[in-house]
mmCIF file of C-alpha atoms in Angstrom:
data_model
loop_
_atom_site.group_PDB
_atom_site.id
_atom_site.type_symbol
_atom_site.label_atom_id
_atom_site.label_comp_id
_atom_site.label_asym_id
_atom_site.label_seq_id
_atom_site.Cartn_x
_atom_site.Cartn_y
_atom_site.Cartn_z
ATOM 1 C CA UNK D 1 175.258 -83.281 175.150
ATOM 2 C CA UNK D 2 174.412 -84.040 178.764
ATOM 3 C CA UNK D 3 173.005 -87.343 179.944
ATOM 4 C CA UNK D 4 169.705 -85.717 180.858
ATOM 5 C CA UNK D 5 169.307 -84.201 177.404
ATOM 6 C CA UNK D 6 170.174 -87.533 175.765
ATOM 7 C CA UNK D 7 167.537 -89.405 177.795
ATOM 8 C CA UNK D 8 165.019 -86.647 177.068
ATOM 9 C CA UNK D 9 165.488 -87.072 173.315
ATOM 10 C CA UNK D 10 164.893 -90.825 173.577
ATOM 11 C CA UNK D 11 161.727 -90.313 175.635
ATOM 12 C CA UNK D 12 160.297 -87.918 173.048
ATOM 13 C CA UNK D 13 160.791 -90.376 170.175
ATOM 14 C CA UNK D 14 158.374 -93.088 169.111
ATOM 15 C CA UNK D 15 160.754 -94.918 166.791
ATOM 16 C CA UNK D 16 164.508 -94.434 166.447
ATOM 17 C CA UNK D 17 166.738 -95.294 163.499
ATOM 18 C CA UNK D 18 170.241 -96.229 164.701
ATOM 19 C CA UNK D 19 172.407 -96.082 161.567
ATOM 20 C CA UNK D 20 175.852 -97.632 161.121
ATOM 21 C CA UNK D 21 177.755 -98.587 157.995
ATOM 22 C CA UNK D 22 179.426 -101.603 159.608
ATOM 23 C CA UNK D 23 179.861 -103.219 163.031
ATOM 24 C CA UNK D 24 183.552 -104.015 163.339
ATOM 25 C CA UNK D 25 184.039 -104.561 167.080
ATOM 26 C CA UNK D 26 182.147 -106.261 169.879
ATOM 27 C CA UNK D 27 182.140 -102.853 171.604
ATOM 28 C CA UNK D 28 179.796 -101.615 168.850
ATOM 29 C CA UNK D 29 177.491 -104.584 169.383
ATOM 30 C CA UNK D 30 177.194 -104.087 173.148
ATOM 31 C CA UNK D 31 176.586 -100.375 172.578
ATOM 32 C CA UNK D 32 173.625 -101.282 170.336
ATOM 33 C CA UNK D 33 172.288 -103.936 172.732
ATOM 34 C CA UNK D 34 172.464 -101.618 175.769
ATOM 35 C CA UNK D 35 170.889 -98.718 173.881
ATOM 36 C CA UNK D 36 168.078 -101.000 172.712
ATOM 37 C CA UNK D 37 167.409 -102.158 176.288
ATOM 38 C CA UNK D 38 167.354 -98.556 177.481
ATOM 39 C CA UNK D 39 164.949 -97.490 174.728
ATOM 40 C CA UNK D 40 162.542 -100.337 175.512
ATOM 41 C CA UNK D 41 162.509 -99.328 179.178
ATOM 42 C CA UNK D 42 161.642 -95.782 178.072
ATOM 43 C CA UNK D 43 158.787 -97.140 175.901
ATOM 44 C CA UNK D 44 160.612 -96.382 172.653
ATOM 45 C CA UNK D 45 161.603 -98.676 169.783
ATOM 46 C CA UNK D 46 165.000 -98.780 168.058
ATOM 47 C CA UNK D 47 165.861 -100.361 164.715
ATOM 48 C CA UNK D 48 169.528 -100.930 163.895
ATOM 49 C CA UNK D 49 169.989 -100.007 160.245
ATOM 50 C CA UNK D 50 173.278 -101.297 158.838
ATOM 51 C CA UNK D 51 174.748 -100.955 155.370
ATOM 52 C CA UNK D 52 177.176 -103.891 155.301
ATOM 53 C CA UNK D 53 176.665 -107.510 156.327
ATOM 54 C CA UNK D 54 176.860 -108.259 160.065
ATOM 55 C CA UNK D 55 179.399 -110.872 161.158
ATOM 56 C CA UNK D 56 177.781 -114.135 162.400
ATOM 57 C CA UNK D 57 178.999 -113.797 166.000
ATOM 58 C CA UNK D 58 177.713 -110.202 166.127
ATOM 59 C CA UNK D 59 174.376 -111.193 164.609
ATOM 60 C CA UNK D 60 174.003 -113.957 167.205
ATOM 61 C CA UNK D 61 174.520 -111.468 170.041
ATOM 62 C CA UNK D 62 171.914 -109.087 168.573
ATOM 63 C CA UNK D 63 169.394 -111.899 168.105
ATOM 64 C CA UNK D 64 169.967 -113.213 171.636
ATOM 65 C CA UNK D 65 168.979 -109.780 172.917
ATOM 66 C CA UNK D 66 165.985 -109.341 170.554
ATOM 67 C CA UNK D 67 167.492 -106.336 168.756
ATOM 68 C CA UNK D 68 165.681 -105.422 165.535
ATOM 69 C CA UNK D 69 168.050 -104.868 162.605
ATOM 70 C CA UNK D 70 167.762 -104.481 158.850
ATOM 71 C CA UNK D 71 170.029 -103.557 155.958
ATOM 72 C CA UNK D 72 167.226 -102.269 153.727
ATOM 73 C CA UNK D 73 164.376 -100.683 155.738
ATOM 74 C CA UNK D 74 161.054 -100.280 154.036
ATOM 75 C CA UNK D 75 160.807 -96.743 152.579
ATOM 76 C CA UNK D 76 158.270 -94.357 154.023
ATOM 77 C CA UNK D 77 155.047 -94.152 151.973
ATOM 78 C CA UNK D 78 151.929 -92.023 152.310
ATOM 79 C CA UNK D 79 148.544 -93.718 152.119
ATOM 80 C CA UNK D 80 145.111 -92.327 151.223
ATOM 81 C CA UNK D 81 142.296 -94.533 152.540
ATOM 82 C CA UNK D 82 138.630 -94.243 151.508
ATOM 83 C CA UNK D 83 135.936 -95.927 153.567
ATOM 84 C CA UNK D 84 133.809 -97.273 150.715
ATOM 85 C CA UNK D 85 131.397 -98.964 153.105
ATOM 86 C CA UNK D 86 130.061 -95.467 153.751
ATOM 87 C CA UNK D 87 130.832 -93.948 150.352
ATOM 88 C CA UNK D 88 130.218 -96.348 147.468
ATOM 89 C CA UNK D 89 132.821 -96.075 144.711
ATOM 90 C CA UNK D 90 132.225 -97.001 141.095
ATOM 91 C CA UNK D 91 135.648 -96.071 139.697
ATOM 92 C CA UNK D 92 138.902 -94.278 140.567
ATOM 93 C CA UNK D 93 141.255 -92.886 137.919
ATOM 94 C CA UNK D 94 144.197 -90.506 138.011
ATOM 95 C CA UNK D 95 145.843 -88.093 135.636
ATOM 96 C CA UNK D 96 149.292 -86.487 136.042
ATOM 97 C CA UNK D 97 149.151 -82.815 135.126
ATOM 98 C CA UNK D 98 152.763 -82.169 134.128
ATOM 99 C CA UNK D 99 152.045 -78.544 133.318
ATOM 100 C CA UNK D 100 150.873 -77.768 136.846
ATOM 101 C CA UNK D 101 153.005 -80.480 138.465
ATOM 102 C CA UNK D 102 149.998 -82.154 140.054
ATOM 103 C CA UNK D 103 148.610 -85.671 140.206
ATOM 104 C CA UNK D 104 144.826 -85.576 140.051
ATOM 105 C CA UNK D 105 142.592 -88.410 141.288
ATOM 106 C CA UNK D 106 139.055 -88.764 139.889
ATOM 107 C CA UNK D 107 136.632 -90.590 142.176
ATOM 108 C CA UNK D 108 133.247 -91.593 140.778
ATOM 109 C CA UNK D 109 130.836 -92.578 143.593
ATOM 110 C CA UNK D 110 128.069 -95.087 142.919
ATOM 111 C CA UNK D 111 125.258 -92.780 144.065
ATOM 112 C CA UNK D 112 126.597 -89.463 142.836
ATOM 113 C CA UNK D 113 127.508 -88.326 146.372
ATOM 114 C CA UNK D 114 130.971 -88.317 147.985
ATOM 115 C CA UNK D 115 131.780 -87.474 151.589
ATOM 116 C CA UNK D 116 135.396 -86.274 152.135
ATOM 117 C CA UNK D 117 135.030 -87.094 155.839
ATOM 118 C CA UNK D 118 135.455 -90.744 154.816
ATOM 119 C CA UNK D 119 138.970 -90.100 153.477
ATOM 120 C CA UNK D 120 141.934 -90.746 155.814
ATOM 121 C CA UNK D 121 145.632 -89.995 155.385
ATOM 122 C CA UNK D 122 148.398 -92.060 156.967
ATOM 123 C CA UNK D 123 151.967 -93.252 156.526
ATOM 124 C CA UNK D 124 153.391 -96.741 156.194
ATOM 125 C CA UNK D 125 156.901 -98.118 156.269
ATOM 126 C CA UNK D 126 159.744 -97.141 158.561
ATOM 127 C CA UNK D 127 158.338 -93.981 160.085
ATOM 128 C CA UNK D 128 161.282 -92.924 162.281
ATOM 129 C CA UNK D 129 161.114 -89.657 164.181
ATOM 130 C CA UNK D 130 164.652 -89.611 165.642
ATOM 131 C CA UNK D 131 167.912 -90.686 164.039
ATOM 132 C CA UNK D 132 171.157 -91.733 165.688
ATOM 133 C CA UNK D 133 174.321 -92.409 163.736
ATOM 134 C CA UNK D 134 177.245 -94.446 164.951
ATOM 135 C CA UNK D 135 180.850 -94.054 163.741
ATOM 136 C CA UNK D 136 179.957 -92.606 160.332
ATOM 137 C CA UNK D 137 181.513 -89.330 159.161
ATOM 138 C CA UNK D 138 179.011 -88.506 156.410
ATOM 139 C CA UNK D 139 175.382 -89.426 155.835
ATOM 140 C CA UNK D 140 176.430 -90.643 152.392
ATOM 141 C CA UNK D 141 178.451 -93.360 154.153
ATOM 142 C CA UNK D 142 175.075 -95.111 154.485
ATOM 143 C CA UNK D 143 174.935 -95.618 150.713
ATOM 144 C CA UNK D 144 171.644 -97.092 149.496
ATOM 145 C CA UNK D 145 169.991 -96.469 152.881
ATOM 146 C CA UNK D 146 170.637 -92.742 152.473
ATOM 147 C CA UNK D 147 169.447 -92.792 148.856
ATOM 148 C CA UNK D 148 166.181 -94.642 149.576
ATOM 149 C CA UNK D 149 165.387 -93.177 152.989
ATOM 150 C CA UNK D 150 166.767 -89.653 152.839
ATOM 151 C CA UNK D 151 164.144 -88.293 155.242
ATOM 152 C CA UNK D 152 165.814 -90.258 158.080
ATOM 153 C CA UNK D 153 168.811 -87.945 157.785
ATOM 154 C CA UNK D 154 167.280 -84.761 156.309
ATOM 155 C CA UNK D 155 163.982 -84.347 158.185
ATOM 156 C CA UNK D 156 164.746 -85.920 161.579
ATOM 157 C CA UNK D 157 166.798 -84.601 164.444
ATOM 158 C CA UNK D 158 170.118 -86.494 164.288
ATOM 159 C CA UNK D 159 172.292 -87.483 167.251
ATOM 160 C CA UNK D 160 175.754 -88.512 166.085
ATOM 161 C CA UNK D 161 178.213 -90.772 167.954
ATOM 162 C CA UNK D 162 181.678 -90.663 166.363
ATOM 163 C CA UNK D 163 185.372 -90.263 166.979
ATOM 164 C CA UNK D 164 186.975 -86.974 166.006
ATOM 165 C CA UNK D 165 184.074 -85.535 163.981
ATOM 166 C CA UNK D 166 182.075 -82.611 165.376
ATOM 167 C CA UNK D 167 179.963 -81.432 162.456
ATOM 168 C CA UNK D 168 177.612 -84.324 161.673
ATOM 169 C CA UNK D 169 173.973 -84.081 162.716
ATOM 170 C CA UNK D 170 172.219 -81.753 165.166
ATOM 171 C CA UNK D 171 173.852 -83.126 168.316
ATOM 172 C CA UNK D 172 177.363 -84.567 168.369
ATOM 173 C CA UNK D 173 178.637 -86.962 171.046
ATOM 174 C CA UNK D 174 182.388 -87.452 170.871
ATOM 175 C CA UNK D 175 183.850 -90.902 171.523
ATOM 176 C CA UNK D 176 187.493 -91.376 172.535
ATOM 177 C CA UNK D 177 189.756 -94.421 172.376
ATOM 178 C CA UNK D 178 187.899 -95.989 175.321
ATOM 179 C CA UNK D 179 185.053 -96.869 172.957
ATOM 180 C CA UNK D 180 181.351 -96.376 172.382
ATOM 181 C CA UNK D 181 180.171 -98.397 175.375
ATOM 182 C CA UNK D 182 182.229 -96.264 177.773
ATOM 183 C CA UNK D 183 180.662 -93.101 176.335
ATOM 184 C CA UNK D 184 177.151 -94.564 176.623
ATOM 185 C CA UNK D 185 177.820 -95.463 180.260
ATOM 186 C CA UNK D 186 178.848 -91.869 180.995
ATOM 187 C CA UNK D 187 175.579 -90.621 179.493
ATOM 188 C CA UNK D 188 173.132 -92.991 181.209
ATOM 189 C CA UNK D 189 174.801 -94.080 184.468
ATOM 190 C CA UNK D 190 172.552 -91.861 186.600
ATOM 191 C CA UNK D 191 169.347 -92.900 184.794
ATOM 192 C CA UNK D 192 169.560 -96.467 183.502
ATOM 193 C CA UNK D 193 168.781 -99.510 185.630
ATOM 194 C CA UNK D 194 171.225 -102.293 186.552
ATOM 195 C CA UNK D 195 170.320 -104.452 183.542
ATOM 196 C CA UNK D 196 171.378 -101.731 181.111
ATOM 197 C CA UNK D 197 174.500 -100.804 183.097
ATOM 198 C CA UNK D 198 175.520 -104.471 183.440
ATOM 199 C CA UNK D 199 175.189 -104.914 179.682
ATOM 200 C CA UNK D 200 177.460 -101.932 179.074
ATOM 201 C CA UNK D 201 180.011 -103.109 181.651
ATOM 202 C CA UNK D 202 180.093 -106.585 180.074
ATOM 203 C CA UNK D 203 180.873 -105.045 176.703
ATOM 204 C CA UNK D 204 183.601 -102.871 178.188
ATOM 205 C CA UNK D 205 185.196 -105.860 179.940
ATOM 206 C CA UNK D 206 185.241 -107.957 176.780
ATOM 207 C CA UNK D 207 186.407 -105.222 174.419
ATOM 208 C CA UNK D 208 189.033 -103.550 176.612
ATOM 209 C CA UNK D 209 190.915 -106.819 177.254
ATOM 210 C CA UNK D 210 191.333 -106.214 180.981
ATOM 211 C CA UNK D 211 192.902 -109.614 181.655
ATOM 212 C CA UNK D 212 195.345 -108.977 178.824
ATOM 213 C CA UNK D 213 196.444 -105.600 180.204
ATOM 214 C CA UNK D 214 194.542 -103.493 177.686
ATOM 215 C CA UNK D 215 192.325 -101.345 179.936
ATOM 216 C CA UNK D 216 192.979 -97.604 180.086
ATOM 217 C CA UNK D 217 192.224 -95.128 182.870
ATOM 218 C CA UNK D 218 188.650 -94.421 181.697
ATOM 219 C CA UNK D 219 187.815 -98.131 181.753
ATOM 220 C CA UNK D 220 189.081 -98.547 185.312
ATOM 221 C CA UNK D 221 187.101 -95.478 186.374
ATOM 222 C CA UNK D 222 183.959 -96.976 184.816
ATOM 223 C CA UNK D 223 184.452 -100.305 186.603
ATOM 224 C CA UNK D 224 184.936 -98.517 189.912
ATOM 225 C CA UNK D 225 181.806 -96.457 189.358
ATOM 226 C CA UNK D 226 179.830 -99.575 188.412
ATOM 227 C CA UNK D 227 180.954 -101.384 191.560
ATOM 228 C CA UNK D 228 179.808 -98.363 193.570
ATOM 229 C CA UNK D 229 176.357 -98.760 191.983
ATOM 230 C CA UNK D 230 176.160 -102.390 193.170
ATOM 231 C CA UNK D 231 176.945 -103.867 189.755
ATOM 232 C CA UNK D 232 178.633 -107.239 190.339
ATOM 233 C CA UNK D 233 181.750 -106.460 188.310
ATOM 234 C CA UNK D 234 183.584 -109.540 189.599
ATOM 235 C CA UNK D 235 180.809 -111.831 188.383
ATOM 236 C CA UNK D 236 180.749 -110.149 184.969
ATOM 237 C CA UNK D 237 184.517 -110.590 184.657
ATOM 238 C CA UNK D 238 184.218 -114.251 185.611
ATOM 239 C CA UNK D 239 181.657 -114.794 182.854
ATOM 240 C CA UNK D 240 183.687 -112.896 180.273
ATOM 241 C CA UNK D 241 187.006 -114.631 180.899
ATOM 242 C CA UNK D 242 186.661 -117.871 182.797
ATOM 243 C CA UNK D 243 183.335 -119.483 181.865
ATOM 244 C CA UNK D 244 184.419 -121.229 178.677
ATOM 245 C CA UNK D 245 182.448 -123.392 176.295
ATOM 246 C CA UNK D 246 182.866 -126.984 177.601
ATOM 247 C CA UNK D 247 183.059 -128.227 174.005
ATOM 248 C CA UNK D 248 186.497 -126.559 173.810
ATOM 249 C CA UNK D 249 187.975 -128.783 176.524
ATOM 250 C CA UNK D 250 189.491 -131.190 173.984
ATOM 251 C CA UNK D 251 191.077 -128.242 172.149
ATOM 252 C CA UNK D 252 192.658 -126.970 175.369
ATOM 253 C CA UNK D 253 193.973 -130.477 176.095
ATOM 254 C CA UNK D 254 195.614 -130.566 172.664
ATOM 255 C CA UNK D 255 197.032 -127.109 173.203
ATOM 256 C CA UNK D 256 198.624 -128.135 176.484
ATOM 257 C CA UNK D 257 199.955 -131.344 174.927
ATOM 258 C CA UNK D 258 201.543 -129.337 172.085
ATOM 259 C CA UNK D 259 203.387 -126.907 174.359
ATOM 260 C CA UNK D 260 207.067 -126.340 173.538
ATOM 261 C CA UNK D 261 209.590 -124.164 175.339
ATOM 262 C CA UNK D 262 213.057 -122.690 175.322
ATOM 263 C CA UNK D 263 214.141 -122.219 178.933
ATOM 264 C CA UNK D 264 217.398 -120.477 178.049
ATOM 265 C CA UNK D 265 215.645 -117.718 176.078
ATOM 266 C CA UNK D 266 212.484 -117.803 178.224
ATOM 267 C CA UNK D 267 209.976 -118.460 175.411
ATOM 268 C CA UNK D 268 206.983 -120.858 175.474
ATOM 269 C CA UNK D 269 204.456 -121.629 172.738
ATOM 270 C CA UNK D 270 201.832 -124.004 171.375
ATOM 271 C CA UNK D 271 200.728 -124.548 167.771
ATOM 272 C CA UNK D 272 197.399 -126.092 166.722
ATOM 273 C CA UNK D 273 196.804 -126.973 163.075
ATOM 274 C CA UNK D 274 193.449 -127.437 161.352
ATOM 275 C CA UNK D 275 193.367 -131.128 162.271
ATOM 276 C CA UNK D 276 193.814 -130.276 165.956
ATOM 277 C CA UNK D 277 191.047 -127.693 165.846
ATOM 278 C CA UNK D 278 188.518 -129.775 163.942
ATOM 279 C CA UNK D 279 185.195 -128.150 163.065
ATOM 280 C CA UNK D 280 184.767 -125.147 165.316
ATOM 281 C CA UNK D 281 181.993 -122.553 165.103
ATOM 282 C CA UNK D 282 182.780 -118.874 164.642
ATOM 283 C CA UNK D 283 181.914 -118.126 168.267
ATOM 284 C CA UNK D 284 184.281 -120.864 169.463
ATOM 285 C CA UNK D 285 187.182 -119.506 167.426
ATOM 286 C CA UNK D 286 186.589 -116.078 168.949
ATOM 287 C CA UNK D 287 186.498 -117.584 172.431
ATOM 288 C CA UNK D 288 189.858 -119.301 171.931
ATOM 289 C CA UNK D 289 191.433 -115.899 171.272
ATOM 290 C CA UNK D 290 190.006 -114.289 174.428
ATOM 291 C CA UNK D 291 191.732 -114.021 177.795
ATOM 292 C CA UNK D 292 195.192 -115.141 178.802
ATOM 293 C CA UNK D 293 196.807 -118.171 177.160
ATOM 294 C CA UNK D 294 196.102 -121.215 179.310
ATOM 295 C CA UNK D 295 199.707 -122.449 179.159
ATOM 296 C CA UNK D 296 201.227 -119.050 180.022
ATOM 297 C CA UNK D 297 201.320 -119.891 183.706
ATOM 298 C CA UNK D 298 204.817 -118.985 184.835
ATOM 299 C CA UNK D 299 206.957 -115.862 185.034
ATOM 300 C CA UNK D 300 209.817 -118.183 184.051
ATOM 301 C CA UNK D 301 208.882 -117.291 180.447
ATOM 302 C CA UNK D 302 209.077 -113.750 179.101
ATOM 303 C CA UNK D 303 207.288 -114.431 175.800
ATOM 304 C CA UNK D 304 204.397 -116.804 175.097
ATOM 305 C CA UNK D 305 202.558 -117.306 171.832
ATOM 306 C CA UNK D 306 199.793 -119.506 170.481
ATOM 307 C CA UNK D 307 199.008 -120.358 166.864
ATOM 308 C CA UNK D 308 195.562 -121.439 165.608
ATOM 309 C CA UNK D 309 195.027 -122.646 162.034
ATOM 310 C CA UNK D 310 191.261 -122.074 161.878
ATOM 311 C CA UNK D 311 191.453 -122.011 158.056
ATOM 312 C CA UNK D 312 194.036 -123.912 155.989
ATOM 313 C CA UNK D 313 197.327 -121.935 155.871
ATOM 314 C CA UNK D 314 195.687 -118.929 157.543
ATOM 315 C CA UNK D 315 197.023 -118.540 161.081
ATOM 316 C CA UNK D 316 195.550 -116.558 163.963
ATOM 317 C CA UNK D 317 198.276 -115.794 166.481
ATOM 318 C CA UNK D 318 198.198 -114.531 170.069
ATOM 319 C CA UNK D 319 201.426 -113.267 171.618
ATOM 320 C CA UNK D 320 201.900 -112.302 175.274
ATOM 321 C CA UNK D 321 204.744 -110.661 177.152
ATOM 322 C CA UNK D 322 205.285 -111.358 180.827
ATOM 323 C CA UNK D 323 208.171 -108.874 180.845
ATOM 324 C CA UNK D 324 206.856 -105.774 179.086
ATOM 325 C CA UNK D 325 209.882 -103.748 180.145
ATOM 326 C CA UNK D 326 211.988 -106.055 177.938
ATOM 327 C CA UNK D 327 209.589 -107.299 175.242
ATOM 328 C CA UNK D 328 206.459 -105.734 173.773
ATOM 329 C CA UNK D 329 203.777 -108.065 172.422
ATOM 330 C CA UNK D 330 202.349 -105.136 170.467
ATOM 331 C CA UNK D 331 205.687 -104.396 168.794
ATOM 332 C CA UNK D 332 206.038 -108.022 167.707
ATOM 333 C CA UNK D 333 202.449 -108.150 166.415
ATOM 334 C CA UNK D 334 202.846 -104.958 164.399
ATOM 335 C CA UNK D 335 205.596 -106.576 162.336
ATOM 336 C CA UNK D 336 202.853 -108.948 161.134
ATOM 337 C CA UNK D 337 200.254 -106.183 160.741
ATOM 338 C CA UNK D 338 198.555 -106.853 164.072
ATOM 339 C CA UNK D 339 197.870 -104.762 167.151
ATOM 340 C CA UNK D 340 197.306 -104.927 170.889
ATOM 341 C CA UNK D 341 199.083 -103.868 174.043
ATOM 342 C CA UNK D 342 202.587 -104.408 175.381
ATOM 343 C CA UNK D 343 201.231 -107.380 177.354
ATOM 344 C CA UNK D 344 198.915 -108.993 174.797
ATOM 345 C CA UNK D 345 198.459 -108.698 171.037
ATOM 346 C CA UNK D 346 196.982 -110.565 168.067
ATOM 347 C CA UNK D 347 197.645 -110.848 164.368
ATOM 348 C CA UNK D 348 196.855 -113.000 161.334
ATOM 349 C CA UNK D 349 199.331 -114.592 158.914
ATOM 350 C CA UNK D 350 198.104 -115.541 155.435
ATOM 351 C CA UNK D 351 199.374 -118.353 153.194
ATOM 352 C CA UNK D 352 201.710 -119.998 155.669
ATOM 353 C CA UNK D 353 201.486 -123.536 157.075
ATOM 354 C CA UNK D 354 201.892 -123.873 160.849
ATOM 355 C CA UNK D 355 205.094 -125.877 160.409
ATOM 356 C CA UNK D 356 206.851 -122.807 158.977
ATOM 357 C CA UNK D 357 205.534 -120.195 161.349
ATOM 358 C CA UNK D 358 207.742 -120.877 164.371
ATOM 359 C CA UNK D 359 210.901 -120.092 162.404
ATOM 360 C CA UNK D 360 209.343 -116.928 160.971
ATOM 361 C CA UNK D 361 208.285 -115.772 164.451
ATOM 362 C CA UNK D 362 211.713 -116.594 165.874
ATOM 363 C CA UNK D 363 213.379 -114.495 163.160
ATOM 364 C CA UNK D 364 211.169 -111.497 163.988
ATOM 365 C CA UNK D 365 211.977 -111.796 167.713
ATOM 366 C CA UNK D 366 215.669 -112.109 166.870
ATOM 367 C CA UNK D 367 215.584 -108.977 164.692
ATOM 368 C CA UNK D 368 213.774 -106.996 167.380
ATOM 369 C CA UNK D 369 215.468 -108.276 170.531
ATOM 370 C CA UNK D 370 218.574 -110.229 169.475
ATOM 371 C CA UNK D 371 217.472 -113.579 170.926
ATOM 372 C CA UNK D 372 217.054 -116.751 168.897
ATOM 373 C CA UNK D 373 214.969 -119.423 170.546
ATOM 374 C CA UNK D 374 214.922 -123.134 169.771
ATOM 375 C CA UNK D 375 212.556 -125.804 170.987
ATOM 376 C CA UNK D 376 212.194 -128.509 173.567
ATOM 377 C CA UNK D 377 208.788 -130.142 173.937
ATOM 378 C CA UNK D 378 207.321 -130.092 177.443
ATOM 379 C CA UNK D 379 206.193 -133.607 178.328
ATOM 380 C CA UNK D 380 202.455 -133.770 178.953
ATOM 381 C CA UNK D 381 203.001 -136.566 181.507
ATOM 382 C CA UNK D 382 206.349 -136.453 183.372
ATOM 383 C CA UNK D 383 208.300 -139.719 183.239
ATOM 384 C CA UNK D 384 208.893 -141.273 186.656
ATOM 385 C CA UNK D 385 212.364 -142.739 187.128
ATOM 386 C CA UNK D 386 212.427 -146.191 188.709
#
């Protein structure tokens, strides 16, 4: 589908149902937010219809951008209205005729006369006239939404965004590993205004982990194109990576104070337990995991890792490699069931106190790369010799 055809379909619609079973990445959220902004500019309304619960940090982003979303949209109903100010009504009854398969209504007017011009027909509920699906491979993936609101999928024209599926809906838009926001940018870059494009670029910057070395060729092409359209990419990157929540300053201080290192094996790390982290909000925990580690400041160290015990004995870990030709952060993370890039990766360890993790991590690095690191705490304040 071309960008022009995509915009044309949005312009024709009065109300769009954007259906997704679950939002699992911030890329999905920015895709929804940007599409909603675009629809509003084209005088069209979008409702995000989701099957599963939305994560708090995702819900906050949707609410901040005034996106309408519901997990159980009101079913479409058909209404018969009678203006009884013009046609007096004494009684209305009905009788189902099972033999003929008809439902008959009996209207008894007060004066013996009834004017059918005073009867109106309308619809109520979620009267969508265009449907978009996002990352689902079958309409039945929408579960109860499909069962209660089948017309959304059966009667409407359906535009499907998905990876690797080309048979769902009337119009299929394929998404590659670059993500949904990148595909949306390709479709609307020649039509949308700077607000919409900036929203998409922000999502791409956050999701593709540019500062962590995770951006692919398509992402860099998008950023170059955006800069050519006078989008302030530098400013958007500053906001995404370097404008931190000031309430996290004490956490960063503790992280720096807890830094340990092994100069001989070129490894540096910092571990924060639940007492160090205190009571953080969901958005703050996500922010701590974004961007480069604040103590990974020197090429003297090949491997850096940070441990965060957000929940008791459940550790979120970030690992970075400053020497990807020797050590892969992704390879290390995959041993723990995580993922990422050679330069930056993340994983979660269940049922392990922070005090035991360093030895477990060291054993994994030893098995992979035949180095065994120890520890020497870096002094937060250097001692001055008299």
